[in-house]
Tab-separated table of C-alpha atoms and ligand atoms in Angstrom:
chain	number	residue	atom	x	y	z
D	12	MET	CA	8.062	14.995	15.659
D	13	ILE	CA	11.172	13.735	13.857
D	14	VAL	CA	10.224	12.139	10.432
D	15	GLY	CA	12.839	9.095	8.904
D	16	ILE	CA	13.346	8.282	5.482
D	17	CYS	CA	15.525	5.289	4.020
D	18	GLY	CA	16.314	6.326	0.484
D	19	ALA	CA	17.340	9.872	-0.712
D	20	GLY	CA	16.454	9.564	-4.274
D	21	VAL	CA	13.281	11.540	-6.188
D	22	MET	CA	10.415	10.704	-4.071
D	23	GLY	CA	12.869	10.487	-0.456
D	24	ARG	CA	13.655	13.670	-0.522
D	25	GLY	CA	10.353	15.155	-1.751
D	26	ILE	CA	8.913	14.307	1.198
D	27	ALA	CA	12.036	15.301	3.421
D	28	VAL	CA	11.021	19.085	1.941
D	29	SER	CA	7.054	18.287	2.717
D	30	SER	CA	7.750	17.236	6.360
D	31	LEU	CA	10.095	20.525	6.809
D	32	LEU	CA	7.819	22.631	5.892
D	33	ALA	CA	4.919	21.375	7.887
D	34	GLY	CA	7.479	21.640	10.881
D	35	HIS	CA	9.051	18.634	11.576
D	36	SER	CA	12.532	17.340	11.890
D	37	VAL	CA	13.937	14.854	9.699
D	38	ALA	CA	16.494	12.207	9.186
D	39	ILE	CA	17.662	10.608	5.962
D	40	THR	CA	19.769	7.496	4.968
D	41	ASP	CA	20.849	5.936	1.772
D	42	VAL	CA	23.459	3.589	1.003
D	43	ASN	CA	24.455	6.341	-1.421
D	44	ALA	CA	26.590	8.551	0.428
D	45	GLY	CA	27.153	10.533	-2.390
D	46	LEU	CA	23.090	10.683	-3.242
D	47	LEU	CA	22.699	12.271	0.524
D	48	SER	CA	25.022	14.760	-0.228
D	49	GLU	CA	22.733	15.844	-3.743
D	50	CYS	CA	19.649	15.422	-1.286
D	51	THR	CA	21.155	17.639	1.498
D	52	ALA	CA	22.155	20.379	-1.732
D	53	TRP	CA	18.409	19.617	-3.292
D	54	ILE	CA	16.694	20.402	-0.211
D	55	GLY	CA	18.232	23.540	0.301
D	56	LYS	CA	17.537	24.936	-3.331
D	57	GLN	CA	13.785	24.091	-2.538
D	58	LEU	CA	13.642	25.610	0.812
D	59	ASP	CA	15.317	28.882	-1.402
D	60	THR	CA	12.634	28.529	-3.400
D	61	ALA	CA	10.139	28.338	-1.013
D	62	VAL	CA	11.541	31.935	0.552
D	63	THR	CA	11.276	33.516	-2.816
D	64	LYS	CA	7.598	32.474	-3.363
D	65	LYS	CA	7.602	33.854	-0.378
D	66	LYS	CA	5.998	30.494	1.385
D	67	ILE	CA	8.331	31.128	4.183
D	68	ASN	CA	10.379	33.192	5.527
D	69	GLU	CA	14.347	33.314	5.313
D	70	GLU	CA	14.921	32.643	9.221
D	71	GLN	CA	12.538	29.768	8.656
D	72	ALA	CA	14.421	28.623	5.710
D	73	THR	CA	17.653	28.622	8.227
D	74	ALA	CA	15.658	26.678	11.222
D	75	PHE	CA	14.544	23.834	8.469
D	76	ARG	CA	18.038	23.514	7.064
D	77	THR	CA	19.521	22.865	10.772
D	78	ARG	CA	16.659	20.230	11.009
D	79	VAL	CA	17.956	17.807	8.490
D	80	SER	CA	20.483	15.185	9.276
D	81	THR	CA	21.650	12.470	6.857
D	82	GLY	CA	24.180	9.748	6.903
D	83	THR	CA	24.471	6.185	5.779
D	84	ASP	CA	23.764	4.483	9.382
D	85	PHE	CA	20.162	3.355	9.264
D	86	ASN	CA	20.450	3.896	13.183
D	87	LEU	CA	20.184	7.670	12.656
D	88	LEU	CA	16.011	6.788	12.265
D	89	ALA	CA	16.173	4.871	15.370
D	90	THR	CA	14.450	8.169	17.751
D	91	ALA	CA	11.838	8.733	14.547
D	92	GLN	CA	8.364	8.236	15.712
D	93	VAL	CA	7.088	7.297	11.695
D	94	VAL	CA	9.778	6.354	9.123
D	95	VAL	CA	8.941	5.997	5.439
D	96	GLU	CA	10.761	3.750	3.020
D	97	ALA	CA	11.126	5.176	-0.241
D	98	VAL	CA	14.435	2.640	-1.686
D	99	VAL	CA	14.278	1.241	-5.195
D	100	GLU	CA	11.089	-0.451	-6.018
D	101	ARG	CA	12.468	-4.281	-5.689
D	102	PRO	CA	10.802	-6.635	-3.271
D	103	ASP	CA	13.897	-7.848	-2.120
D	104	VAL	CA	15.692	-4.770	-1.253
D	105	LYS	CA	12.647	-3.220	0.242
D	106	VAL	CA	12.425	-6.329	2.586
D	107	ALA	CA	16.097	-6.648	4.014
D	108	VAL	CA	16.014	-2.789	4.405
D	109	LEU	CA	12.541	-2.839	5.931
D	110	THR	CA	12.926	-5.477	8.577
D	111	GLN	CA	16.571	-3.811	9.359
D	112	LEU	CA	14.278	-0.288	10.067
D	113	GLU	CA	12.068	-2.343	12.239
D	114	SER	CA	14.958	-3.593	14.322
D	115	ILE	CA	16.247	-0.285	15.421
D	116	MET	CA	13.103	1.592	15.900
D	117	SER	CA	11.187	2.246	18.859
D	118	SER	CA	8.179	-0.404	19.212
D	119	ASP	CA	5.563	2.233	19.046
D	120	ALA	CA	7.096	3.930	15.922
D	121	ILE	CA	4.918	3.649	12.639
D	122	LEU	CA	6.747	2.339	9.646
D	123	THR	CA	5.498	2.688	6.107
D	124	THR	CA	6.685	2.396	2.513
D	125	ASN	CA	6.457	4.455	-0.262
D	126	THR	CA	5.915	1.601	-2.949
D	127	SER	CA	4.035	2.239	-6.340
D	128	SER	CA	3.308	-1.733	-6.726
D	129	ILE	CA	4.386	-4.204	-4.339
D	130	SER	CA	1.481	-5.720	-2.308
D	131	ILE	CA	1.644	-4.289	1.668
D	132	ALA	CA	0.823	-7.853	2.935
D	133	SER	CA	3.836	-9.625	0.878
D	134	LEU	CA	5.983	-7.271	2.728
D	135	ALA	CA	4.065	-6.967	6.133
D	136	LYS	CA	4.203	-11.219	6.244
D	137	HIS	CA	8.540	-10.646	7.453
D	138	LEU	CA	7.713	-7.856	9.626
D	139	SER	CA	7.152	-8.777	13.688
D	140	ARG	CA	5.153	-5.486	14.185
D	141	PRO	CA	2.594	-5.856	10.739
D	142	GLU	CA	0.371	-3.955	12.739
D	143	LEU	CA	2.489	-1.324	13.137
D	144	PHE	CA	2.757	-1.207	8.718
D	145	ALA	CA	1.427	0.775	5.908
D	146	GLY	CA	1.631	2.234	2.374
D	147	LEU	CA	1.978	5.697	2.048
D	148	HIS	CA	2.353	6.478	-1.339
D	149	PHE	CA	3.350	9.638	-2.199
D	150	PHE	CA	3.309	10.908	-5.704
D	151	ASN	CA	6.131	12.889	-8.205
D	152	PRO	CA	7.039	15.444	-7.389
D	153	ALA	CA	6.514	14.767	-3.588
D	154	HIS	CA	6.679	18.356	-1.788
D	155	ILE	CA	4.125	19.526	-4.660
D	156	MET	CA	1.648	16.617	-5.210
D	157	LYS	CA	-1.057	17.091	-2.980
D	158	LEU	CA	-2.695	13.098	-3.741
D	159	VAL	CA	-0.932	10.399	-1.050
D	160	GLU	CA	-2.530	6.952	-1.346
D	161	VAL	CA	-2.899	5.283	2.447
D	162	ILE	CA	-2.906	1.284	2.080
D	163	SER	CA	-4.360	-0.740	4.670
D	164	ALA	CA	-3.343	-4.478	4.731
D	165	PRO	CA	-5.307	-7.190	6.323
D	166	ARG	CA	-3.031	-7.113	9.587
D	167	THR	CA	-2.507	-2.986	9.837
D	168	ALA	CA	-4.215	-1.972	12.663
D	169	GLU	CA	-6.818	1.327	12.274
D	170	SER	CA	-4.504	3.445	14.745
D	171	THR	CA	-1.520	2.958	12.059
D	172	ILE	CA	-4.063	3.995	9.058
D	173	ALA	CA	-5.316	6.913	11.164
D	174	PHE	CA	-2.211	8.233	12.088
D	175	CYS	CA	-1.046	8.075	8.714
D	176	VAL	CA	-3.804	10.133	7.273
D	177	ALA	CA	-3.173	12.301	9.967
D	178	LEU	CA	0.582	12.728	9.060
D	179	ALA	CA	-0.441	13.045	5.172
D	180	ASN	CA	-3.151	15.636	6.173
D	181	GLY	CA	-0.679	17.714	8.599
D	182	LEU	CA	1.240	17.893	5.693
D	183	GLY	CA	-1.180	19.640	3.770
D	184	LYS	CA	-1.800	16.600	1.685
D	185	SER	CA	-5.320	14.684	0.231
D	186	PRO	CA	-4.974	11.146	1.794
D	187	VAL	CA	-6.890	8.854	0.291
D	188	VAL	CA	-7.180	4.774	1.903
D	189	ALA	CA	-6.690	2.028	-0.966
D	190	ARG	CA	-7.073	-1.362	-0.649
D	191	ASP	CA	-4.119	-3.239	-0.912
D	192	VAL	CA	-4.271	-4.141	-4.477
D	193	PRO	CA	-1.976	-4.216	-7.298
D	194	GLY	CA	-1.282	-0.678	-8.276
D	195	PHE	CA	-3.662	0.481	-5.464
D	196	ILE	CA	-5.764	3.195	-7.464
D	197	VAL	CA	-3.804	5.228	-9.209
D	198	ASN	CA	-1.152	3.041	-10.558
D	199	ARG	CA	-3.275	0.630	-12.006
D	200	VAL	CA	-5.352	3.557	-13.366
D	201	ALA	CA	-2.373	5.087	-14.822
D	202	ARG	CA	-0.813	1.528	-16.493
D	203	ASN	CA	-2.655	1.669	-19.702
D	204	PHE	CA	-1.938	5.432	-19.933
D	205	TYR	CA	1.745	4.435	-19.873
D	206	ASN	CA	1.318	1.250	-22.009
D	207	GLU	CA	-0.754	2.496	-24.805
D	208	ALA	CA	1.342	5.166	-25.335
D	209	GLN	CA	3.934	2.937	-26.005
D	210	ARG	CA	2.294	0.784	-28.307
D	211	ILE	CA	1.093	3.712	-30.524
D	212	VAL	CA	4.965	4.523	-31.067
D	213	MET	CA	5.870	0.890	-31.379
D	214	GLU	CA	3.184	0.474	-34.023
D	215	GLY	CA	4.600	3.567	-36.056
D	216	GLY	CA	1.197	5.633	-34.738
D	217	ALA	CA	3.272	8.662	-33.434
D	218	THR	CA	6.285	10.039	-32.147
D	219	PHE	CA	7.068	10.578	-28.368
D	220	ASP	CA	6.231	14.257	-28.722
D	221	GLN	CA	3.056	13.672	-30.994
D	222	VAL	CA	1.276	11.491	-28.268
D	223	ASP	CA	2.740	13.909	-25.643
D	224	MET	CA	1.187	17.170	-27.155
D	225	SER	CA	-1.688	15.213	-28.332
D	226	VAL	CA	-2.750	14.254	-24.479
D	227	LYS	CA	-1.501	17.702	-23.032
D	228	GLY	CA	-3.937	19.244	-25.765
D	229	LEU	CA	-6.835	17.532	-23.920
D	230	GLY	CA	-5.837	19.451	-20.435
D	231	PHE	CA	-3.716	16.451	-19.049
D	232	LYS	CA	-0.206	18.753	-17.340
D	233	MET	CA	2.175	16.345	-18.748
D	234	GLY	CA	2.371	13.368	-21.684
D	235	PRO	CA	2.771	10.066	-20.584
D	236	PHE	CA	6.559	9.930	-21.836
D	237	GLU	CA	7.016	13.149	-20.389
D	238	LEU	CA	5.536	11.815	-16.747
D	239	MET	CA	7.529	8.647	-17.608
D	240	ASN	CA	10.827	10.371	-17.700
D	241	LEU	CA	9.861	12.737	-14.942
D	242	ILE	CA	9.258	9.450	-12.509
D	243	GLY	CA	12.171	7.449	-14.409
D	244	VAL	CA	12.198	5.108	-16.728
D	245	GLU	CA	13.786	2.667	-14.979
D	246	THR	CA	11.427	2.946	-11.541
D	247	ASN	CA	7.948	3.348	-14.333
D	248	LEU	CA	9.513	-0.025	-15.503
D	249	ASP	CA	9.813	-1.936	-12.304
D	250	VAL	CA	6.533	-0.919	-11.230
D	251	THR	CA	4.678	-2.232	-14.505
D	252	THR	CA	6.859	-5.483	-14.275
D	253	SER	CA	5.405	-5.468	-10.576
D	254	GLN	CA	1.777	-4.946	-11.269
D	255	TRP	CA	1.904	-7.262	-14.589
D	256	GLN	CA	3.637	-10.256	-12.365
D	257	GLN	CA	0.758	-9.846	-9.867
D	258	PHE	CA	-1.989	-10.196	-12.105
D	259	TYR	CA	-0.623	-13.566	-13.335
D	260	HIS	CA	1.053	-11.589	-16.612
D	261	GLU	CA	-1.906	-10.328	-17.242
D	262	PRO	CA	-1.475	-8.870	-21.155
D	263	ARG	CA	-2.777	-5.419	-21.110
D	264	PHE	CA	-0.188	-4.968	-17.993
D	265	GLN	CA	2.457	-6.481	-19.748
D	266	PRO	CA	5.753	-4.117	-19.996
D	267	SER	CA	6.782	-3.224	-23.611
D	268	LEU	CA	10.326	-3.912	-25.292
D	269	LEU	CA	10.648	-0.466	-25.902
D	270	GLN	CA	10.832	0.737	-22.442
D	271	LYS	CA	13.265	-1.847	-21.935
D	272	GLN	CA	15.609	-0.990	-24.517
D	273	TYR	CA	15.396	2.790	-23.204
D	274	VAL	CA	16.326	1.407	-19.205
D	275	ASP	CA	19.117	-0.943	-20.760
D	276	ALA	CA	20.628	1.655	-22.530
D	277	GLY	CA	20.268	4.484	-19.793
D	278	LEU	CA	18.111	6.686	-21.935
D	279	ARG	CA	15.418	8.982	-21.315
D	280	PHE	CA	12.322	8.624	-24.084
D	281	GLY	CA	13.109	11.180	-26.530
D	282	ASP	CA	16.953	11.093	-25.983
D	283	VAL	CA	17.263	9.570	-29.437
D	284	SER	CA	14.645	9.336	-31.821
D	285	GLU	CA	12.338	6.545	-32.241
V	27	NAD	P1	15.058	6.580	-6.939
V	27	NAD	O1	15.761	5.662	-7.650
V	27	NAD	O2	15.255	8.106	-7.380
V	27	NAD	O3	15.615	6.216	-5.351
V	27	NAD	C1	15.940	5.375	-4.918
V	27	NAD	C2	16.722	5.527	-3.403
V	27	NAD	O4	17.290	4.176	-2.748
V	27	NAD	C3	18.291	5.644	-4.358
V	27	NAD	O5	18.796	6.636	-3.748
V	27	NAD	C4	19.393	4.596	-3.787
V	27	NAD	O6	20.527	4.411	-3.221
V	27	NAD	C5	18.585	4.252	-2.807
V	27	NAD	N1	18.449	2.636	-1.986
V	27	NAD	C6	18.733	1.667	-2.801
V	27	NAD	N2	18.927	0.659	-2.229
V	27	NAD	C7	19.265	0.574	-0.600
V	27	NAD	C8	19.129	0.378	0.727
V	27	NAD	N3	19.584	-1.002	0.418
V	27	NAD	N4	19.033	1.146	1.680
V	27	NAD	C9	19.070	1.956	1.378
V	27	NAD	N5	18.858	2.779	0.449
V	27	NAD	C10	18.678	2.155	-0.507
V	27	NAD	O7	13.610	5.441	-6.529
V	27	NAD	P2	12.535	7.205	-6.208
V	27	NAD	O8	11.411	7.269	-7.719
V	27	NAD	O9	12.742	7.850	-5.521
V	27	NAD	O10	11.779	5.693	-5.793
V	27	NAD	C11	11.843	5.231	-4.762
V	27	NAD	C12	9.822	4.451	-4.126
V	27	NAD	O11	9.066	5.337	-4.367
V	27	NAD	C13	9.756	3.018	-4.954
V	27	NAD	O12	9.205	2.197	-4.103
V	27	NAD	C14	9.185	3.668	-6.158
V	27	NAD	O13	8.137	3.018	-6.664
V	27	NAD	C15	8.181	4.811	-4.807
V	27	NAD	N6	7.876	5.568	-6.099
V	27	NAD	C16	8.181	6.324	-6.999
V	27	NAD	C17	8.010	7.311	-7.623
V	27	NAD	C18	8.654	8.056	-8.736
V	27	NAD	O14	7.819	8.919	-9.931
V	27	NAD	N7	9.727	8.120	-8.758
V	27	NAD	C19	6.431	7.700	-7.308
V	27	NAD	C20	5.839	7.402	-6.516
V	27	NAD	C21	6.565	6.107	-5.623
């Protein structure tokens, strides 16, 4: 099967590796040609690592490399049976991209979005085939993390959800079907993890490192600041903002000024002392 991916950033490239390792071909588009080259190189590196770890052999890695096509022209995705949209977490950009994708995809292909927080129904209403559209929310790093949230909107067909669950299972993932509520399941829970950590630092209660070390001491693999850096401080802020807006500015989801300042400065947490 051809898996189409729109957006060659952090998530798009991880989803591509997962798809290749499961035996699919991938077609990847992005507006940024430079990022597509970076993406191809990154995928190659992950395949090399898979060979080193003896998950695949050299012949398979060579074959997988030939199954990757990339380009800035969305028509590259026209023959994909399923497309995962993984562009920036901005509703206006997603609507523009999704409507364009739908217009070039075959009439029975499944369109999905990797959005972390944007209502699937609010995106679906712009599409002419909303029954073939669902949320397919991978976690970072997408080629490693097992969890995938499959999100159904009111007009999503049962067969679309069944397809997404089967696709995720075929990628070796553990799909969970979630309702179309702000933040779905994991990002709703995780907002408190990120927001409270920032409040502690803003109050002068602890440093980034102290918070991360304490949380890891409890058994978490990563602390909140390490995780926000991995996700992308800006992407994480977009998700918090989106969820806060959808909850009518509920105070406990309010984005922090600290994070806004780091995003405005183009910094990751810990780049300068707090
Ligand atoms: P990213 O910033 O790394 O990549 C986004 C990509 O979208 C970039 O390569 C950019 O060039 C491309 N893009 C922007 N506008 C475009 C357009 N009009 N057409 C085509 N490509 C365009 O972001 P990311 O972290 O990969 O996030 C992508 C999506 O996945 C977001 O919806 C995000 O919320 C979600 N997500 C992110 C994470 C994470 O940890 N980063 C985890 C789960 C879900």
